[in-house]
mmCIF file of C-alpha atoms in Angstrom:
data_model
loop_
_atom_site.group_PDB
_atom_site.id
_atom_site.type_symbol
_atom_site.label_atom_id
_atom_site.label_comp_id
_atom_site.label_asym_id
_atom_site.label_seq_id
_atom_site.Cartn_x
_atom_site.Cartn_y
_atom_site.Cartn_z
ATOM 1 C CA UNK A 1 -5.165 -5.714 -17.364
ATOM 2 C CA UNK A 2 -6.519 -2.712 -16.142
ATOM 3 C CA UNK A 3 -5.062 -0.079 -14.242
ATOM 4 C CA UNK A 4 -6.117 3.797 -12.975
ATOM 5 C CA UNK A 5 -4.313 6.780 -14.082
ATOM 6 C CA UNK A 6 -4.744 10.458 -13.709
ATOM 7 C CA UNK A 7 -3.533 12.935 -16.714
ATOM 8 C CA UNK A 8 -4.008 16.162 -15.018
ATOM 9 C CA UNK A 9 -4.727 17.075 -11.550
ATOM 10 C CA UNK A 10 -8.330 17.343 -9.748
ATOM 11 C CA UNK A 11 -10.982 15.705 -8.234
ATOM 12 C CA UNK A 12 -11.752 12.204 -8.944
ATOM 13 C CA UNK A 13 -13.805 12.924 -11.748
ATOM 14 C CA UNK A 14 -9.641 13.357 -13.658
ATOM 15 C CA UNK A 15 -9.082 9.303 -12.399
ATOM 16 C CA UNK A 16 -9.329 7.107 -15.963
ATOM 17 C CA UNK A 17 -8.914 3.172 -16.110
ATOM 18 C CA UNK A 18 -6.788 2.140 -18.696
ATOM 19 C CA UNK A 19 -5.836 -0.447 -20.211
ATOM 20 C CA UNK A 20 -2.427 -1.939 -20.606
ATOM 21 C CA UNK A 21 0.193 -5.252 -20.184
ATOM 22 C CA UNK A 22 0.729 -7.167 -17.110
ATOM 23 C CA UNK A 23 3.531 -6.344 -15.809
ATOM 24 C CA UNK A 24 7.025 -8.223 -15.521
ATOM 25 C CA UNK A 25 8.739 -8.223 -11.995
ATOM 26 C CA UNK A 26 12.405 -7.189 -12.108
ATOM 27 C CA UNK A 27 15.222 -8.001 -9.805
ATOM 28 C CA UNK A 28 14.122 -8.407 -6.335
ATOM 29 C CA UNK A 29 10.548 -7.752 -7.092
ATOM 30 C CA UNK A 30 7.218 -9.755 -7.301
ATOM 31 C CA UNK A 31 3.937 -9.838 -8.633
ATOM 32 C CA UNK A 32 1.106 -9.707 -7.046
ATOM 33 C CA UNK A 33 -2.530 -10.714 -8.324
ATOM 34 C CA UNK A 34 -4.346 -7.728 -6.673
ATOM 35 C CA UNK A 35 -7.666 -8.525 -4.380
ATOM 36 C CA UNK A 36 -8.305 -5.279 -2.375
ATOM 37 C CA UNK A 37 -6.319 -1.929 -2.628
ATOM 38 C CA UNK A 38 -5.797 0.419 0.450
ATOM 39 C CA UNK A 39 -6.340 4.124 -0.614
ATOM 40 C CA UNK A 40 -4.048 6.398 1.174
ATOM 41 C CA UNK A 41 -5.112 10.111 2.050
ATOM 42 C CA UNK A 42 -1.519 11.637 0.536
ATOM 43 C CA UNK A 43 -2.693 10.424 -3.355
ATOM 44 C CA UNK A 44 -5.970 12.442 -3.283
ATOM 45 C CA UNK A 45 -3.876 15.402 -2.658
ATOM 46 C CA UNK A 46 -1.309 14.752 -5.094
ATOM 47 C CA UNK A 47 -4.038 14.043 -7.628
ATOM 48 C CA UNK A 48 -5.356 17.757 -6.438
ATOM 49 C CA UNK A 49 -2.137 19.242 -7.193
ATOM 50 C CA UNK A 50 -0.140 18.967 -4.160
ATOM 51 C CA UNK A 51 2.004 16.370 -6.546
ATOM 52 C CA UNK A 52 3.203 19.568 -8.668
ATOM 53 C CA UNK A 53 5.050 20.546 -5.754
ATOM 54 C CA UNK A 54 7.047 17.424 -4.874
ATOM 55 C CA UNK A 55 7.562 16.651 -9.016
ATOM 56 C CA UNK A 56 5.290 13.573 -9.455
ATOM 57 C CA UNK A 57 4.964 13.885 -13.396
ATOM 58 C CA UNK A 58 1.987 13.668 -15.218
ATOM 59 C CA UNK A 59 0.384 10.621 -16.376
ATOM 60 C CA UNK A 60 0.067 9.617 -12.847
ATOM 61 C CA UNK A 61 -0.395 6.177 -10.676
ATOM 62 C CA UNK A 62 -2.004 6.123 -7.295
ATOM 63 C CA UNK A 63 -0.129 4.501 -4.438
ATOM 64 C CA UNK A 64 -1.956 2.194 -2.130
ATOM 65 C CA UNK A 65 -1.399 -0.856 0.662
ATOM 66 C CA UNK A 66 -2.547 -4.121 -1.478
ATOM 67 C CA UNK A 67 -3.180 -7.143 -0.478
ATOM 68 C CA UNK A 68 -2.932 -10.248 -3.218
ATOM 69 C CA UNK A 69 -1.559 -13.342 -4.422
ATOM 70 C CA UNK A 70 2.124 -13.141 -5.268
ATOM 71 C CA UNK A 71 1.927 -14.965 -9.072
ATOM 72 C CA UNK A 72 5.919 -13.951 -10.380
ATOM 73 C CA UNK A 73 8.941 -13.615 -9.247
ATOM 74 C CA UNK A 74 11.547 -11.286 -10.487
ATOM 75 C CA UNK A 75 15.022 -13.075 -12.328
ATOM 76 C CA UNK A 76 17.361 -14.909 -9.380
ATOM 77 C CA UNK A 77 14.117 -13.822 -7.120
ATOM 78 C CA UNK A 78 13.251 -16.298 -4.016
ATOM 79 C CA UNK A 79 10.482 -18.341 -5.038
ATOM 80 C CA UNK A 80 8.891 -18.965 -1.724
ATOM 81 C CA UNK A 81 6.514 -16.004 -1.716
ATOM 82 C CA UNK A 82 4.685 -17.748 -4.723
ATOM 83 C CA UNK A 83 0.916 -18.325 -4.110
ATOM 84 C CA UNK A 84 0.918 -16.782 -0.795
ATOM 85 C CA UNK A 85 -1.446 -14.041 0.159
ATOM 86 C CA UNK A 86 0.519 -10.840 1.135
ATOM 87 C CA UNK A 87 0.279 -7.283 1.722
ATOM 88 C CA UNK A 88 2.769 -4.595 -0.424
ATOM 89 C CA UNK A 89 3.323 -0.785 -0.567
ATOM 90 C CA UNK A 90 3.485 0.097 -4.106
ATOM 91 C CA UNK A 91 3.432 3.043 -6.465
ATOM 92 C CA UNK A 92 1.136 1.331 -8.948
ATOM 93 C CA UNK A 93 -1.215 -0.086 -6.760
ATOM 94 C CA UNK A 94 -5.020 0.565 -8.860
ATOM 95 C CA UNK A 95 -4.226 -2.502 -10.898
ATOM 96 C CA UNK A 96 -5.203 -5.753 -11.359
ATOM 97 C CA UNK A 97 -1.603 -6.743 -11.103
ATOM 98 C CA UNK A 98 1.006 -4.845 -9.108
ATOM 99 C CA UNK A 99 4.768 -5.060 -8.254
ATOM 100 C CA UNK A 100 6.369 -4.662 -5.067
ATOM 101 C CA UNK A 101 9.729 -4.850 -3.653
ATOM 102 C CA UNK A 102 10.360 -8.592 -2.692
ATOM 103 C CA UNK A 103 11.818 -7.557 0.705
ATOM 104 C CA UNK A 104 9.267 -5.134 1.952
ATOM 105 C CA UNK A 105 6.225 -7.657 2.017
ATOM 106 C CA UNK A 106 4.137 -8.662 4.606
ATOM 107 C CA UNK A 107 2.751 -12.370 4.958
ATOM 108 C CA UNK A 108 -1.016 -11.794 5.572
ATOM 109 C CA UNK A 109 -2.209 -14.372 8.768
ATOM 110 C CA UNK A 110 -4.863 -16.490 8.067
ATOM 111 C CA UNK A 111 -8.464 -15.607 9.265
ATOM 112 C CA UNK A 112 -7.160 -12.179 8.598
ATOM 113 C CA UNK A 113 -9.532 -10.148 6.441
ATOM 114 C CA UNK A 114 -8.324 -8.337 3.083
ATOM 115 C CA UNK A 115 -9.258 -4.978 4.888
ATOM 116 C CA UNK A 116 -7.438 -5.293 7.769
ATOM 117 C CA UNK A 117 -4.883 -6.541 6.164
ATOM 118 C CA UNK A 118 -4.244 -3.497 4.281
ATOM 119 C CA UNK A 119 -2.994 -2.188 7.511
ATOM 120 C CA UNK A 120 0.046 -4.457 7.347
ATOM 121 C CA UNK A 121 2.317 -2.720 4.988
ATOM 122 C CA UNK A 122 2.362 1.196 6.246
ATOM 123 C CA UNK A 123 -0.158 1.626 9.226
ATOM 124 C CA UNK A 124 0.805 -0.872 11.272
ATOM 125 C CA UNK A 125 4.780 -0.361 11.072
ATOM 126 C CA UNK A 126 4.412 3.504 11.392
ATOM 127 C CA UNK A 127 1.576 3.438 13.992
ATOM 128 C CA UNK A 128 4.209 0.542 16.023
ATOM 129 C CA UNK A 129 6.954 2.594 15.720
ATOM 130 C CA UNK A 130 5.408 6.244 16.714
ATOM 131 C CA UNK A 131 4.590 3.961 20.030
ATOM 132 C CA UNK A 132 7.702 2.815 20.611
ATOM 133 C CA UNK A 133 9.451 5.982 19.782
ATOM 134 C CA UNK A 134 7.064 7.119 23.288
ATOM 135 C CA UNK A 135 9.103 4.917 25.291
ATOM 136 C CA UNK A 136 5.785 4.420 27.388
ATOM 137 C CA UNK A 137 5.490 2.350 30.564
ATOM 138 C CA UNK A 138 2.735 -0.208 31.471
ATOM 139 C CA UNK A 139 -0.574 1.718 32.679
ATOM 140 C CA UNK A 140 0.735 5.285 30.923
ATOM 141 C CA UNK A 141 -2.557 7.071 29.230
ATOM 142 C CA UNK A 142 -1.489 7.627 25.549
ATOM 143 C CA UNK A 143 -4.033 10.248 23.552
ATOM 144 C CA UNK A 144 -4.056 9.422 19.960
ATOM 145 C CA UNK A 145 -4.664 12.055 17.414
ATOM 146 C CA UNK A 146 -7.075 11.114 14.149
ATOM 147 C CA UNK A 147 -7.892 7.859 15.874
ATOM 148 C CA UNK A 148 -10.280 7.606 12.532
ATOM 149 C CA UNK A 149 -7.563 7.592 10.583
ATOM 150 C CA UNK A 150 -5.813 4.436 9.291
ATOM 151 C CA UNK A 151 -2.373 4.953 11.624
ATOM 152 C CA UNK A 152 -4.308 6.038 13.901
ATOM 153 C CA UNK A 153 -7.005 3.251 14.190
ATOM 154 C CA UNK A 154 -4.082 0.985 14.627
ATOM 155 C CA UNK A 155 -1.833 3.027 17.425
ATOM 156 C CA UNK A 156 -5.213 2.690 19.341
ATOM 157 C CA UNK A 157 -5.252 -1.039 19.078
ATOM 158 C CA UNK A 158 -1.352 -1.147 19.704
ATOM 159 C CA UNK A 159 -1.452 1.428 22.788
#
């Protein structure tokens, strides 16, 4: 399978597709067969350097909201989530398979598209919670910063 990889830090011209195994869920994991991949804003800094700072070694893997077909299920795993289409935060995520932690994932509603659905795993629950943190009241204005932004463009919908 393939997979993209960064051996120093940059711009993207330092991202290189690899090749390697598919990977093996563990214990409370799953596979997932990946169809799109969510880029998030905090890799392309890390990649630039930024990841020095917080220790990300080198070789390293871009994280990203996916959205795929679960395929595997980790040893003793629950094997209901096979052949659905779900959404997953993952470390790994520029791959043609990914794993993600069996409890975290998010069942993907049908007529959904695989872009918007990319919104299910961080954006959504971050953008729901920052709302309800606001303790707002019916009618309240509520200004959203970086409306552009993926958070953002959901706390819009949501507010």
């Amino acid at each position: 399978m393939r997979r993209v990889r960064y051996r120093s830090y940059g711009g993207p011209e330092v991202l290189q597709v690899e090749e390697t195994d598919v990977p093996e869920p563990g214990p409370d994991q799953v596979r997932l067969r990946t169809e799109v991949i969510g880029a998030n804003f905090i890799d392309s800094k890390f990649r630039q350097g930024l990841g020095r700072r917080y220790g990300r070694p080198l070789p390293a893997a871009l994280t990203g909201d996916v959205v795929g077909t679960v395929d595997a299920v980790g040893f003793g795993g629950d094997p209901r989530p096979l052949g659905r289409r779900v959404a997953a935060l993952t470390e790994d995520a520029f791959a043609d398979y990914v794993l993600a932690d069996a409890r975290w994932l998010a069942t993907v509603p049908d007529g959904l598209d695989d872009g918007s659905a990319t919104m299910l795993p961080l954006a959504a629950p971050v953008a729901l919670g920052v709302l309800r943190a606001g303790r707002f009241a019916a009618g309240e204005t509520v200004l959203v910063h970086a409306a552009a932004g993926g958070i953002g463009h959901v706390a819009v919908q949501l507010a």
